[in-house]
mmCIF file of C-alpha atoms and ligand atoms in Angstrom:
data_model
loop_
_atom_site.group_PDB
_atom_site.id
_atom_site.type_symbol
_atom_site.label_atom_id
_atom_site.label_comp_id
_atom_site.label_asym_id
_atom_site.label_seq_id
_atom_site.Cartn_x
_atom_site.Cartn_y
_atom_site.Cartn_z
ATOM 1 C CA UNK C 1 89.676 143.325 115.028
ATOM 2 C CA UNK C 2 88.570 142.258 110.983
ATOM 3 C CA UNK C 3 85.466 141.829 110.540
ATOM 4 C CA UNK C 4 83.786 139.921 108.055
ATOM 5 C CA UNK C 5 80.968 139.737 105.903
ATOM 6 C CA UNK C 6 79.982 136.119 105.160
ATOM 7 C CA UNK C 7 76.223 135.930 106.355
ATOM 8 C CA UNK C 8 73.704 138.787 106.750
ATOM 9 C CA UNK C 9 73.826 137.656 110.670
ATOM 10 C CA UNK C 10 77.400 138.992 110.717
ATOM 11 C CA UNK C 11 75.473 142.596 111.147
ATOM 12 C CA UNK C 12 73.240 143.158 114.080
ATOM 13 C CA UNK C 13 69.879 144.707 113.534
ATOM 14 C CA UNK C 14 71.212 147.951 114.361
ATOM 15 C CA UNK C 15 74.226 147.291 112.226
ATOM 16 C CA UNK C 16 72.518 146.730 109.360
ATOM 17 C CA UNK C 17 70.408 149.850 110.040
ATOM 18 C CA UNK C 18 73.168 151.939 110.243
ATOM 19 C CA UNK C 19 74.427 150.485 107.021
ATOM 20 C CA UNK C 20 71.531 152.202 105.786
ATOM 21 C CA UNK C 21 72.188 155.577 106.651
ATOM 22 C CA UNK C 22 75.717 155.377 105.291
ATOM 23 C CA UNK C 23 74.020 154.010 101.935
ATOM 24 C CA UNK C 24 71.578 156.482 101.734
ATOM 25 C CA UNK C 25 74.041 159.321 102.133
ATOM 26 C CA UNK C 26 76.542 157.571 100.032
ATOM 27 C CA UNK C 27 73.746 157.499 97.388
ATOM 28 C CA UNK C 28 73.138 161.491 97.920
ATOM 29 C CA UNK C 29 76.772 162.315 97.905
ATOM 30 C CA UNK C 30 76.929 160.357 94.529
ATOM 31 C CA UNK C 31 73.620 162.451 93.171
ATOM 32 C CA UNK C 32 75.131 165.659 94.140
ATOM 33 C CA UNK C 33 78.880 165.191 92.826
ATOM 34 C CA UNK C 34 80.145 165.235 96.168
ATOM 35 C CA UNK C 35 83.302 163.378 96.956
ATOM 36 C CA UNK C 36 84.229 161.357 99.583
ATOM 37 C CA UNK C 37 87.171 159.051 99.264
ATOM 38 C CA UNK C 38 87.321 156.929 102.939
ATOM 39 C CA UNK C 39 89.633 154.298 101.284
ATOM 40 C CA UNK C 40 92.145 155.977 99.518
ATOM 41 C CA UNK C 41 95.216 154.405 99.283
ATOM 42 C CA UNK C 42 93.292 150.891 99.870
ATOM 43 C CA UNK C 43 92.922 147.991 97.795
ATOM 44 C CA UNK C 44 90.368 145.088 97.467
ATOM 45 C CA UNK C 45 91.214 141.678 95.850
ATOM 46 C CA UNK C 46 87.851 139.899 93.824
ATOM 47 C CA UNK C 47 87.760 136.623 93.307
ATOM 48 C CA UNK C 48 85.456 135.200 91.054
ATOM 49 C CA UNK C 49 85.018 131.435 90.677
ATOM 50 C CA UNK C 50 81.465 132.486 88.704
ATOM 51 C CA UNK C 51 80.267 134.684 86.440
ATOM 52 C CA UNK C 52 78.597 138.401 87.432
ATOM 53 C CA UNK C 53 77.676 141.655 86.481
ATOM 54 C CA UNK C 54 76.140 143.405 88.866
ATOM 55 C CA UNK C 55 77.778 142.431 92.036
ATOM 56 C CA UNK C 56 81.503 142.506 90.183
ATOM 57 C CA UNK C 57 80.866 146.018 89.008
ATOM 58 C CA UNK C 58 79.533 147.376 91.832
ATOM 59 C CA UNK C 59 81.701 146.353 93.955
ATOM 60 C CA UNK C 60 84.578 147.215 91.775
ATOM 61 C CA UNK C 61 83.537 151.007 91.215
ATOM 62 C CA UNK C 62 82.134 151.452 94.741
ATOM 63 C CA UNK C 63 85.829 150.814 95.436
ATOM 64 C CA UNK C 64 87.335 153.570 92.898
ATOM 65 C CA UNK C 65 84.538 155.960 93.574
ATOM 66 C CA UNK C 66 85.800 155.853 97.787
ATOM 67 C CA UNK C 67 89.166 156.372 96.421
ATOM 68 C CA UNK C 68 90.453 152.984 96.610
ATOM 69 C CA UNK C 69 90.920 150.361 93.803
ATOM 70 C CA UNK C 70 90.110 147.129 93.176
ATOM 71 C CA UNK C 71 92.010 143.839 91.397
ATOM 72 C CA UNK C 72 89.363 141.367 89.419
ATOM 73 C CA UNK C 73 91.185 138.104 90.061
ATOM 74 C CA UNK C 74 89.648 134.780 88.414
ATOM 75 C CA UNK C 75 90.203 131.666 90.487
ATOM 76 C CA UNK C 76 91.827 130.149 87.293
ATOM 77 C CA UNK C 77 94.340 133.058 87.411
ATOM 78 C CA UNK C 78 95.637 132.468 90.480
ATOM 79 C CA UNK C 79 98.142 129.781 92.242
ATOM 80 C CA UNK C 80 94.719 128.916 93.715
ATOM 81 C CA UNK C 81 93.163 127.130 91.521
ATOM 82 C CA UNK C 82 96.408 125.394 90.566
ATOM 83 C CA UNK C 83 96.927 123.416 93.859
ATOM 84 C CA UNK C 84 98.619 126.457 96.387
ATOM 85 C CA UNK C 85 96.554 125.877 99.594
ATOM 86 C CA UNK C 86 93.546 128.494 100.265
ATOM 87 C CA UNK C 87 95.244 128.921 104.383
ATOM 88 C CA UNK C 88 98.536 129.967 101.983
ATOM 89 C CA UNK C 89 96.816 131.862 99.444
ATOM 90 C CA UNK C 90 95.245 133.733 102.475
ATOM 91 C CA UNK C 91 98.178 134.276 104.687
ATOM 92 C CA UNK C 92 99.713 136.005 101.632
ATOM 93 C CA UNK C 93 96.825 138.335 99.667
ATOM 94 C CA UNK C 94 96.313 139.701 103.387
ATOM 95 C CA UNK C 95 100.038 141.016 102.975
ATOM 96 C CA UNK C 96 98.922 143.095 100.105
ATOM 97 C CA UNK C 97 95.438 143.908 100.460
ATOM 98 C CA UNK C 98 93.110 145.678 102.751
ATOM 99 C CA UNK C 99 89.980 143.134 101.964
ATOM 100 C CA UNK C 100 88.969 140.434 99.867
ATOM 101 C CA UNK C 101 85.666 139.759 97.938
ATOM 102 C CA UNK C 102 84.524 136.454 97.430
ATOM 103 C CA UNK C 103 82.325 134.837 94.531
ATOM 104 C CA UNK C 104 82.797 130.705 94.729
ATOM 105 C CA UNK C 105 80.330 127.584 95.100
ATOM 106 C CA UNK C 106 81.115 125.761 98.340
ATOM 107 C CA UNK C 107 80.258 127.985 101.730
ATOM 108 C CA UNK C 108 82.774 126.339 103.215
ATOM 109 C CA UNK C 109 85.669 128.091 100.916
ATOM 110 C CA UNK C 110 84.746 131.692 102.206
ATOM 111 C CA UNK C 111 84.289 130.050 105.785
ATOM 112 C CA UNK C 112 87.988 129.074 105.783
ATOM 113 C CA UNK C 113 89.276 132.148 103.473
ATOM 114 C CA UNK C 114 87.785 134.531 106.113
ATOM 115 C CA UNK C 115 89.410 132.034 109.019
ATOM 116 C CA UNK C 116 93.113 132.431 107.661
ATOM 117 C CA UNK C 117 93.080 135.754 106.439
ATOM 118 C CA UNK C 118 93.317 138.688 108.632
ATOM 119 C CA UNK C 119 91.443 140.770 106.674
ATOM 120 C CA UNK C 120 87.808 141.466 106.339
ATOM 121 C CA UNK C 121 86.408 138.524 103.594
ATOM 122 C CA UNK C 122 83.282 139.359 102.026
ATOM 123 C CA UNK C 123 81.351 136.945 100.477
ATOM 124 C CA UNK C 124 79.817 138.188 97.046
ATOM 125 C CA UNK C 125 77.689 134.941 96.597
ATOM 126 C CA UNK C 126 78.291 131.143 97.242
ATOM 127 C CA UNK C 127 76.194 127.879 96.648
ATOM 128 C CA UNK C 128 74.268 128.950 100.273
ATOM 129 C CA UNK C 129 73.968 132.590 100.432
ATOM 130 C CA UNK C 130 73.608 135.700 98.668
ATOM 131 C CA UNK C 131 73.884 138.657 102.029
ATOM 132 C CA UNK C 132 74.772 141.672 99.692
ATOM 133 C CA UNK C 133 72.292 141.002 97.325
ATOM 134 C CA UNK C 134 69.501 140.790 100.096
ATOM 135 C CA UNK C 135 71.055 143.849 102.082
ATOM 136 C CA UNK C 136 70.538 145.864 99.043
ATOM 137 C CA UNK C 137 67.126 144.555 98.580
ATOM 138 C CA UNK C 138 66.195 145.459 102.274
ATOM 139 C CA UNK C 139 67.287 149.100 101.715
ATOM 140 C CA UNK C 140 65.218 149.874 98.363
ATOM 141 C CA UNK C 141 62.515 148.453 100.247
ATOM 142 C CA UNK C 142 63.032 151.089 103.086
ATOM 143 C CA UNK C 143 63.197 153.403 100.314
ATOM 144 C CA UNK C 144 59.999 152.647 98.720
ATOM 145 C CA UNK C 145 58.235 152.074 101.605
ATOM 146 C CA UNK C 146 59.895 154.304 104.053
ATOM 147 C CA UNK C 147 59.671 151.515 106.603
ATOM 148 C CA UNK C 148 60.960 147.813 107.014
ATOM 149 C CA UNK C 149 59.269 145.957 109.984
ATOM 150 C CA UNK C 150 55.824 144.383 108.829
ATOM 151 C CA UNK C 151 56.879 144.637 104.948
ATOM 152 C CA UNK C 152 55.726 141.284 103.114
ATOM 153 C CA UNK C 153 57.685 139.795 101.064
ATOM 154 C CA UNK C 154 56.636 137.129 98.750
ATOM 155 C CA UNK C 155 59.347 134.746 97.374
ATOM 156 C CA UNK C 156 57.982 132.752 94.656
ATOM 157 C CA UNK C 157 60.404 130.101 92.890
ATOM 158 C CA UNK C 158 63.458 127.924 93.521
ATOM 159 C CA UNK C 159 64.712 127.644 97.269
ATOM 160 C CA UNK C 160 68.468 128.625 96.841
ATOM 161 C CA UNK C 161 71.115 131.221 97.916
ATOM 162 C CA UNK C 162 68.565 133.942 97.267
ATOM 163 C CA UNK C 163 66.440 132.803 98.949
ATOM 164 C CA UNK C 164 68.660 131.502 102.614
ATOM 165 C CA UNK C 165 69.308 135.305 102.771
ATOM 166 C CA UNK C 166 66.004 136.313 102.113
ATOM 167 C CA UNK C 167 64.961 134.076 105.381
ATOM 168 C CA UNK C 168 67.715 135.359 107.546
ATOM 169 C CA UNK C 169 67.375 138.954 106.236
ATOM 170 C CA UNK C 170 63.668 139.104 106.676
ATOM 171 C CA UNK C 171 64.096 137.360 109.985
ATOM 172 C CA UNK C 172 66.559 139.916 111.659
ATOM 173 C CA UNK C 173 64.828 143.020 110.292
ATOM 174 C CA UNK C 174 61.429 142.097 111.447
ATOM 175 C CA UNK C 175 59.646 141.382 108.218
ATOM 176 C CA UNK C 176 57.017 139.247 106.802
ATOM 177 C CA UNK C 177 58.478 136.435 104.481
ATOM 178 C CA UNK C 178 56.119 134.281 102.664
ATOM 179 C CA UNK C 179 57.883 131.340 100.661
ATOM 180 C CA UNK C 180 55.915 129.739 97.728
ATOM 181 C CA UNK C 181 57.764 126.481 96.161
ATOM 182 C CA UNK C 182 57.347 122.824 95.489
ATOM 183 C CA UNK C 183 57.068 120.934 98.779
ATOM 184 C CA UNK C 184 59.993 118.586 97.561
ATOM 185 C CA UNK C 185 62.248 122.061 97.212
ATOM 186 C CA UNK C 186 61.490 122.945 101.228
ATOM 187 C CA UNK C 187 64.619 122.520 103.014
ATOM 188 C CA UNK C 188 64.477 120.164 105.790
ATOM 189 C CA UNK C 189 65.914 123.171 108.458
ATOM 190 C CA UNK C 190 66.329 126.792 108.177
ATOM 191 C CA UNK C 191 69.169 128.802 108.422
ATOM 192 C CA UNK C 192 69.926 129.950 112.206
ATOM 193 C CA UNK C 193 67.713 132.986 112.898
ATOM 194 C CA UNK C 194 68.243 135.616 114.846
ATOM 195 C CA UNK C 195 65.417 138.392 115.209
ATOM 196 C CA UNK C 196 61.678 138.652 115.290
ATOM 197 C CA UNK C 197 60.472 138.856 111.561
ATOM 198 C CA UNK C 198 57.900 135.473 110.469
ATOM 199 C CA UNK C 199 58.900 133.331 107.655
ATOM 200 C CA UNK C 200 56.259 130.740 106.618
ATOM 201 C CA UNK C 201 55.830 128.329 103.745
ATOM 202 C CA UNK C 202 53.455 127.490 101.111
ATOM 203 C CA UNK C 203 53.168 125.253 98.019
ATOM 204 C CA UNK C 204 50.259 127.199 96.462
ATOM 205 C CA UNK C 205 51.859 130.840 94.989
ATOM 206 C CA UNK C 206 48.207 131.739 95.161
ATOM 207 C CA UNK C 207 48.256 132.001 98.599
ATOM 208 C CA UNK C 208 51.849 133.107 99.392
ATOM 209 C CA UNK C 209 51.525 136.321 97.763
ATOM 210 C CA UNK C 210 47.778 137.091 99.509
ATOM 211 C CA UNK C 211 48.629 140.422 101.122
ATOM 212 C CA UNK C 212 52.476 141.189 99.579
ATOM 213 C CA UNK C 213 53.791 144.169 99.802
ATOM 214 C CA UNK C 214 56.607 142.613 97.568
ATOM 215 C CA UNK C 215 56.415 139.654 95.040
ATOM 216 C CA UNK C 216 60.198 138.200 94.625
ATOM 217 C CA UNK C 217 61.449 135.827 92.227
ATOM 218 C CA UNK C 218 65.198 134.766 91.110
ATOM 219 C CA UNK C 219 66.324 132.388 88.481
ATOM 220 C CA UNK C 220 64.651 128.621 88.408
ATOM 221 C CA UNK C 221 68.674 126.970 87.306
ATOM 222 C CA UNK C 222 71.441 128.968 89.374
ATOM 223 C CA UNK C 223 75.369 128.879 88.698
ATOM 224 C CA UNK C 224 76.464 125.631 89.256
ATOM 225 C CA UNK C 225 73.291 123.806 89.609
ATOM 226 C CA UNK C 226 73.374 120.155 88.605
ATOM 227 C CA UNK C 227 71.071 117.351 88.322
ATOM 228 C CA UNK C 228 68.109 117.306 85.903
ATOM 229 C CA UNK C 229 67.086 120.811 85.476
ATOM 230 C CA UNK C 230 64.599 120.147 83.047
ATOM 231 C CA UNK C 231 62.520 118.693 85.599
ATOM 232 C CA UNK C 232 63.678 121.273 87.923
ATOM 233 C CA UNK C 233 62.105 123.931 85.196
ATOM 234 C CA UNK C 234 59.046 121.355 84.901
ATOM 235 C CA UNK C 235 57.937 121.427 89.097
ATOM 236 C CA UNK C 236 58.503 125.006 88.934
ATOM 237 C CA UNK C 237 56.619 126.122 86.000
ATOM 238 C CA UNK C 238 53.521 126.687 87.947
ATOM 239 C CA UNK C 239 55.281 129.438 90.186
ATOM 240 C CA UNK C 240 55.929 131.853 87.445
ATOM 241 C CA UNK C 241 55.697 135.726 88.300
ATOM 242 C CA UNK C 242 52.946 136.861 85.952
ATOM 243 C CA UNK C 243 50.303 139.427 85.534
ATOM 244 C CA UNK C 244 47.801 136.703 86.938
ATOM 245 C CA UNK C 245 49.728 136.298 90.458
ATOM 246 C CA UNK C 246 50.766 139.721 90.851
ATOM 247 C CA UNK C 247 46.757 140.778 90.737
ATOM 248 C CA UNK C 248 46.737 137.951 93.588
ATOM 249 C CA UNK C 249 47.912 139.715 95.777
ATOM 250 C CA UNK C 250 44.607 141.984 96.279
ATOM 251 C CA UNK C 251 46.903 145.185 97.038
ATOM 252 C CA UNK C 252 49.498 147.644 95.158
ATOM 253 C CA UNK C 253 52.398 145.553 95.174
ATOM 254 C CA UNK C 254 56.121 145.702 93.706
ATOM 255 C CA UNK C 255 58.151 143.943 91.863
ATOM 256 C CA UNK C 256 61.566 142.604 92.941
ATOM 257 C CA UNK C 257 64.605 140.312 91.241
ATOM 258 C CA UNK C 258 68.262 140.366 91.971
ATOM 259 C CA UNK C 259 68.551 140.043 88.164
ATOM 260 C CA UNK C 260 69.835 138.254 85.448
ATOM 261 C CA UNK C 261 66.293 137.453 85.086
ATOM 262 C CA UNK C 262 65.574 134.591 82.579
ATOM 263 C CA UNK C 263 62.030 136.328 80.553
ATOM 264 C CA UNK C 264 59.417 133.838 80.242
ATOM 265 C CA UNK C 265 60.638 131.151 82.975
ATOM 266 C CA UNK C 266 60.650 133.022 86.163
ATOM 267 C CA UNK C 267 59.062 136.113 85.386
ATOM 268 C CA UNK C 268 56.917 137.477 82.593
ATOM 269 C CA UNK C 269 58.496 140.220 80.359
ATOM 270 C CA UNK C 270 54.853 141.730 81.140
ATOM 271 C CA UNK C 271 55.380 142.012 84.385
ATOM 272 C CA UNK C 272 59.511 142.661 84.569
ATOM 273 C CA UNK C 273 59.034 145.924 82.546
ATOM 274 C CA UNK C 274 55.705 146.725 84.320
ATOM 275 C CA UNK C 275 54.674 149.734 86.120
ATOM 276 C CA UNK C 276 55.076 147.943 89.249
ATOM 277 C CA UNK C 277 59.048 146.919 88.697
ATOM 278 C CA UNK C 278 61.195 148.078 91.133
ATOM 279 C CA UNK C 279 64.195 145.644 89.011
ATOM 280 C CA UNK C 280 66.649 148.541 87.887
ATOM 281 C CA UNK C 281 66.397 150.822 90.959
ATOM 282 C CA UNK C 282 67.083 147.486 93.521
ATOM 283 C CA UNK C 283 69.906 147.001 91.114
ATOM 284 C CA UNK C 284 71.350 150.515 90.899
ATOM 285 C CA UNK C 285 71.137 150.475 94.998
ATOM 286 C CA UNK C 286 73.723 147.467 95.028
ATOM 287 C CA UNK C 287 76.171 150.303 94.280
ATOM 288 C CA UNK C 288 75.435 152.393 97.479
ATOM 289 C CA UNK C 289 74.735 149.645 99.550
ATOM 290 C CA UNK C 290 78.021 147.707 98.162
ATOM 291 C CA UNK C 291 80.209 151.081 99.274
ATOM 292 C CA UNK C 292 78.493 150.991 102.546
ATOM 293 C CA UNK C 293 79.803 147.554 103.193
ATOM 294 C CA UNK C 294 83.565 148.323 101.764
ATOM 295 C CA UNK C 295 83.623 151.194 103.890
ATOM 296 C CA UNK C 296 82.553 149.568 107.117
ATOM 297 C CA UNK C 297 84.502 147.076 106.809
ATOM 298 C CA UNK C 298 87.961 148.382 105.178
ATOM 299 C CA UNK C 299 88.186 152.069 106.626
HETATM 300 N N1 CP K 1 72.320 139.761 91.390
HETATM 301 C C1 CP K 1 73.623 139.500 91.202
HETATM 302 O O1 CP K 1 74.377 139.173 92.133
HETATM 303 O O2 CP K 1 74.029 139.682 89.933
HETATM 304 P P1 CP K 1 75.403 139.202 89.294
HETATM 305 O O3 CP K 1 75.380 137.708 89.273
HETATM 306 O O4 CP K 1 75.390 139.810 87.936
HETATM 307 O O5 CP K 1 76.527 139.709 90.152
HETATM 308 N N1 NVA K 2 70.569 132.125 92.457
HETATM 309 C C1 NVA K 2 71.354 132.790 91.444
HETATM 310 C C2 NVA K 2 71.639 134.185 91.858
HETATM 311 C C3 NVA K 2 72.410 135.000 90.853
HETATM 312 C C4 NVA K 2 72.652 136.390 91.329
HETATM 313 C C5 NVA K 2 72.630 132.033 91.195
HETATM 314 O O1 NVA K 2 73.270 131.599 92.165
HETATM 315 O O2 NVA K 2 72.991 131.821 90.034
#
């Protein structure tokens, strides 16, 4: 049976731990020049309905370096967008392709895609939830700290897709997830949990990052956000990742964010380029971690 990969809860705990290994030796393979081509022969459709960098990319050469191949497909470049239903547009990319990677603003579009296509549908970001960003997070954090259970993580900034897979991420892998934003961003219920990890709210950053192994931040204004931002940027202005809130802390702590990081809103240049930046190795390990889901899911 297809499976899909729409919500980090899609995984088990064990799942998602043995995602690691493969990522990890993916990641060695890579180092050492070694090939391995599981998919060969197979083909992945992307569709983007928003813009992207690292999760396009990665996804598209983790395809070609398993020795399969991957088609960039815009929404506005398909029937799709022009009125052909998504059940239809489903029924027929699952006659070509061997899985399809998602990128669009309402949830409920990837819900349905992955309901009438019978293929594996990955979701590569929607309006709700971000699960390959955060299980490439959770693996350079096994990586850095050799361990995952207990790690605290401090999320500092907007509540949004980040920030839903953060709390069902840290929840099934047993962490520590500390949530610092204004009391008017708290959501009124959290996504459904499965797992033993704690996830607790604060409106003082002060306090949420007393302790953190890791201090996380992602853009104040994501795609497709509307209302008025500028007071959005106003209410959030006081949960900046700086020099002064990293040294809150009281330990050795890193520093995470799923990138494109806006300098001086969110996060301090200071700090982004700091000794204590993990940035460009959580990005690099979207790569590894991206292959380990393609070939899960598509071999
Ligand atoms: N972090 C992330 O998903 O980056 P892109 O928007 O560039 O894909
Ligand atoms: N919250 C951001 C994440 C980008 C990777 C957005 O949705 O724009």
């Amino acid at each position: 049976m297809k499976k899909d990969l729409l919500t980090i809860n899609d995984f088990s705990r064990e799942g998602v731990l043995t995602l690691f290994e493969m990522s990890a030796d993916l990641k060695e393979k890579r180092t050492n020049g070694i090939e391995h081509l599981p998919l060969k022969g197979k083909s992945l459709g992307m569709i983007f309905n928003k813009h992207s960098t690292r999760t396009r990319i990665s996804f598209e050469v983790g395809m070609y370096e398993l020795g399969g191949q991957a088609l960039f497909l815009t929404g506005d470049q398909l029937q799709l967008n022009r009125g052909e239903t998504l059940k239809d547009s489903a029924q027929v990319l699952s006659r070509y392709l061997n899985g399809i990677l998602i990128r669009t603003h309402d949830h409920q579009e990837v819900i349905d895609l992955a309901e009438h296509a019978t293929i594996p549908v990955i979701n590569g970001l929607t309006d709700l939830n971000h699960p390959v960003q955060i299980l490439a997070d959770i693996f350079t954090i096994k990586e850095k700290f050799g361990k995952i259970e207990n790690i605290k993580i401090a999320y500092v900034g907007d509540y949004n897709n980040v920030t839903y897979s953060w709390v069902t991420g840290a929840s099934l892998m047993g962490m520590e997830l500390s949530i610092a934003c204004p009391p008017d961003f708290k959501p009124d219920s959290l996504p459904p949990l499965s797992g033993d990890g704690k996830v607790e709210f604060f409106e003082d950053p002060l306090k949420a990052v007393k302790d953190a192994d890791i201090i996380y931040t992602d853009v104040w204004i994501s795609m497709g956000d509307s209302g008025d931002l500028e007071k959005k940027e106003k209410l959030l202005a006081p949960y900046q990742i700086n020099q002064k809130l990293l040294d809150a802390t009281g330990k050795k702590s890193l520093v995470m964010h799923c990138l494109p990081a806006h300098r001086g809103m969110e996060i301090t240049s200071e700090v982004l380029d700091g000794k204590d930046s993990i940035v460009f190795d959580q990005a690099e390990n979207r790569l590894h971690v991206q292959k380990a889901i393609l070939e899960t899911l598509l071999s």
